[in-house]
Each structure stands twice: as C-alpha cells, then as structure tokens.
Amino acid sequence: MIDTWDELIHKCNSCTSCDLAKTRTNVVVGVGNKNAEVLFIGEGPGENEDLRGEPFVGRGGQLLDKMLAAVDLDRNKNIYIANMVKCRPPKNRDPLPQEQEQCLGWLRNQVQLIRPKIIVCLGRVSATRLIKKDMKITKEHGIFFEKNGVLLMATLHPAALLRNPNNKPDAFQDFLKLRDKIKEICDHTYD
Ligand code: URA
Ligand code: SF4
C-alpha cells in the first residue's frame, strides 16, 4: 500500500496496468475530502470526466450534485467520490472484469487512506463487485450491508436516473436513508 496521497495520485496518474491507459486522456483518480466519512463509488469516467480529470462532471454529475446537496453533502466539503476504474472505457462500455481487477488496487488504497464509515455504490458495476455478486439494485437499493466494519449501500446510478426519471423518488429515498445513517454513526460529516 502507498501511504501518502501525493504518491498515490502521482503513481495512479501514470498507471498503465490495463489497456484503458491507451485510450484515456486523463486518469480520473477521485475528488473530495480525503478525510471524508462517506465515500461514493461510481463505475468509470465518461467523456467529460476523461477530458476534465474529475469524476461525475457531466449531466449525471449535475444530478448527483443536486441530490447530494439535498442532504447537505458536497464533493468539495464532506464526501469523497471515486470510480471502479480510473480510466475511461472506450465508447463508455462497461469496464471489463480484468480492467476492474487491475484497477481495484487503487480503490483499495484510497479506501485505506480515507477510512470511510459508509460507502455508497452508484450503480450495478460497483455494487456487484463491492457488496455482493448477485446484488439487484432495483430491489436492494437503500439497504445497508456491513463488511469489515464499513457500511455499504447501493443506489441507482445518476445516468440511469437520467434515462428513467421515474426512479428519481426511489433514489431520493436512498439519500434520505443515507442522511439518517450519517447522523447516527458519523462524527463530523455535518459539522
Ligand atoms: N459515470 C460514472 O460512473 N462515473 C463518472 O465519473 C461519470 C459517469
Ligand atoms: Fe491503471 Fe486503472 Fe487506468 Fe487501468 S483503468 S490503466 S488499472 S488506472
């Protein structure tokens, strides 16, 4: 494990461990408060993220920021946001299993440095890898699962909400449950 952020960011930015390195513009390491008690994990960078080097900066990101703001969460204040893979899969295809496994070391290292109390999986890709293989987001969103002393919960991916706005109330309920859980177990997220 790498034990400083400077070194992690530097090395991750020059990673060529999988083929996604060949087509990326920027490595998207993550954004937010490195002492956050809540960590959000998406799938992988899209076009806007690849160009900007920051996660969730497109239309889905704007929706995510709005839902976060509704429960007093803010990427520039009290949470950290990362992805399963740090480089954009071509044409936004799902990251391949071997790409995810190659990249997982970076995410594990980020988790070791942040030591979050709660991890929120945004969408199926992170939920099936991090919570359980047969995770069904449509049925099991908003439920907290405990793993190694960390609570994990999945919610619908913002891009899925843009495709299917009927599901926005369900996602909003998840954010309210998250707010309640934060109030219950976190020390300084709402300071
Ligand atoms: N979708 C994701 O899963 N992550 C991003 O950073 C952007 C879009
Ligand atoms: Fe390295 Fe991850 Fe990028 Fe692959 S996706 S090159 S493992 S940082």
XYZ file of C-alpha atoms and ligand atoms in Angstrom:
207
model
C 0.000 0.000 0.000
C 1.054 3.563 -0.727
C 0.683 5.658 2.407
C 0.593 9.222 1.158
C -1.944 10.880 -1.142
C 0.768 12.711 -3.076
C 2.422 9.454 -4.020
C -0.853 7.665 -4.750
C -2.076 10.454 -7.032
C 1.272 10.678 -8.791
C 1.558 6.934 -9.412
C -2.108 6.467 -10.342
C -1.812 9.262 -12.891
C 0.931 7.359 -14.683
C -0.619 3.880 -14.378
C -0.524 1.669 -17.476
C -1.647 -1.581 -15.814
C -4.535 -2.190 -18.214
C -5.411 -1.357 -21.818
C -7.642 1.563 -20.837
C -4.394 3.532 -20.435
C -4.008 3.543 -24.230
C -7.194 5.457 -24.968
C -7.593 7.755 -21.963
C -6.962 11.492 -21.936
C -6.733 11.818 -18.142
C -6.693 9.376 -15.261
C -9.642 10.221 -13.006
C -8.336 9.410 -9.541
C -11.146 10.955 -7.491
C -12.330 14.171 -5.913
C -13.321 15.390 -2.492
C -12.380 15.460 1.150
C -9.657 12.904 1.874
C -10.870 12.659 5.478
C -14.475 12.067 4.451
C -16.586 9.628 6.422
C -18.647 8.871 3.312
C -17.184 7.570 0.036
C -19.171 7.346 -3.220
C -18.035 4.889 -5.892
C -19.224 5.053 -9.497
C -18.332 2.935 -12.484
C -15.768 4.721 -14.594
C -15.105 8.042 -16.289
C -17.230 9.083 -19.266
C -16.209 11.533 -21.955
C -16.491 14.698 -19.846
C -14.677 13.097 -16.921
C -11.889 11.859 -19.189
C -11.430 15.379 -20.572
C -11.584 17.114 -17.174
C -9.875 14.519 -14.992
C -12.693 14.674 -12.404
C -15.492 12.176 -11.699
C -19.146 12.950 -12.392
C -18.847 16.297 -14.172
C -21.378 15.657 -16.980
C -25.198 15.695 -16.836
C -25.242 12.738 -14.472
C -22.786 14.558 -12.242
C -25.008 17.631 -12.088
C -27.918 15.440 -10.991
C -25.703 13.732 -8.423
C -24.568 17.090 -7.009
C -28.221 18.176 -6.694
C -29.198 15.037 -4.800
C -26.129 15.365 -2.591
C -26.964 18.997 -1.841
C -30.494 17.980 -0.760
C -28.940 16.036 2.126
C -26.160 18.559 2.850
C -23.414 16.613 1.117
C -20.905 18.321 -1.151
C -17.928 16.933 -3.083
C -15.918 19.976 -2.061
C -16.688 19.612 1.637
C -17.699 16.361 3.278
C -17.516 13.402 0.882
C -15.074 11.752 -1.500
C -16.065 10.421 -4.951
C -14.147 7.783 -6.928
C -14.806 5.162 -9.589
C -14.192 1.424 -10.019
C -11.869 2.160 -12.945
C -9.871 5.353 -13.189
C -9.635 5.485 -16.992
C -12.494 5.837 -19.478
C -13.643 2.669 -21.219
C -13.937 3.364 -24.987
C -17.468 4.449 -26.008
C -18.426 4.222 -22.317
C -18.737 0.444 -22.429
C -18.785 -1.388 -19.084
C -15.290 -1.889 -17.692
C -14.174 -5.493 -18.341
C -13.686 -7.770 -15.321
C -9.912 -7.820 -15.828
C -9.803 -3.999 -16.069
C -11.752 -3.763 -12.826
C -9.452 -6.231 -11.079
C -6.346 -4.380 -12.320
C -7.715 -1.072 -11.086
C -9.116 -2.313 -7.775
C -5.755 -1.885 -6.062
C -6.018 1.892 -6.469
C -9.506 1.945 -4.980
C -8.438 -0.292 -2.081
C -5.551 2.036 -1.405
C -7.890 5.044 -1.481
C -10.202 3.279 0.996
C -7.236 2.531 3.267
C -6.225 6.210 3.253
C -9.735 7.639 3.664
C -11.055 5.005 6.123
C -14.719 5.851 5.384
C -17.524 4.673 7.655
C -20.015 4.468 4.804
C -19.520 3.543 1.139
C -22.268 4.328 -1.370
C -22.141 2.355 -4.608
C -23.522 4.289 -7.563
C -24.997 1.676 -9.876
C -24.606 -2.011 -10.637
C -20.919 -2.199 -11.522
C -19.569 -1.055 -8.154
C -22.433 -2.672 -6.199
C -21.931 -6.167 -7.657
C -18.172 -6.023 -7.144
C -18.116 -4.410 -3.706
C -21.335 -5.523 -1.979
C -22.266 -8.908 -3.455
C -22.114 -10.629 -6.813
C -25.852 -11.079 -7.205
C -26.798 -7.603 -5.959
C -30.061 -6.433 -7.558
C -30.102 -2.650 -7.365
C -33.787 -2.390 -8.271
C -34.678 -4.479 -5.219
C -31.809 -3.864 -2.814
C -31.040 -0.163 -3.223
C -31.058 1.750 0.042
C -30.157 -1.277 2.187
C -27.019 -1.112 4.333
C -24.686 -4.115 4.289
C -21.839 -4.402 6.814
C -18.426 -5.571 5.595
C -15.190 -5.349 7.594
C -16.650 -2.678 9.852
C -17.796 -0.486 6.942
C -21.424 0.044 5.907
C -22.094 -0.293 2.186
C -25.233 0.783 0.381
C -26.129 0.932 -3.307
C -28.308 3.416 -5.080
C -29.309 3.930 -8.704
C -26.664 5.343 -10.990
C -27.312 9.009 -11.944
C -27.085 8.111 -15.656
C -29.829 5.508 -15.116
C -31.951 8.206 -13.446
C -31.492 10.464 -16.462
C -32.694 7.631 -18.704
C -35.538 6.768 -16.371
C -36.628 9.791 -14.304
C -39.496 7.758 -12.797
C -36.898 6.220 -10.487
C -35.748 9.548 -9.024
C -38.026 9.321 -5.957
C -36.550 5.892 -5.125
C -33.037 7.299 -5.344
C -34.040 10.265 -3.228
C -35.323 7.918 -0.531
C -31.876 6.283 -0.521
C -30.247 9.661 0.065
C -32.616 10.309 2.988
C -31.679 6.930 4.477
C -28.055 7.850 3.986
C -28.593 11.134 5.809
C -30.177 9.286 8.747
C -27.312 6.778 8.878
C -24.746 9.574 8.791
C -26.480 11.300 11.697
C -26.444 8.007 13.572
C -22.821 6.951 13.096
C -20.682 9.766 11.725
C -18.761 12.249 13.857
C -18.176 15.318 11.719
C -19.848 14.925 8.322
C -22.376 17.656 9.084
C -20.121 19.908 11.194
N -20.323 7.684 -14.547
C -19.569 7.110 -13.579
O -19.838 6.006 -13.151
N -18.540 7.795 -13.118
C -18.213 9.008 -13.552
O -17.242 9.558 -13.052
C -19.013 9.601 -14.555
C -20.054 8.907 -15.032
Fe -4.367 1.765 -14.402
Fe -6.896 1.674 -13.608
Fe -6.233 3.214 -15.655
Fe -6.220 0.582 -15.954
S -8.016 1.866 -15.531
S -4.610 1.998 -16.610
S -5.546 -0.091 -13.914
S -5.565 3.467 -13.534
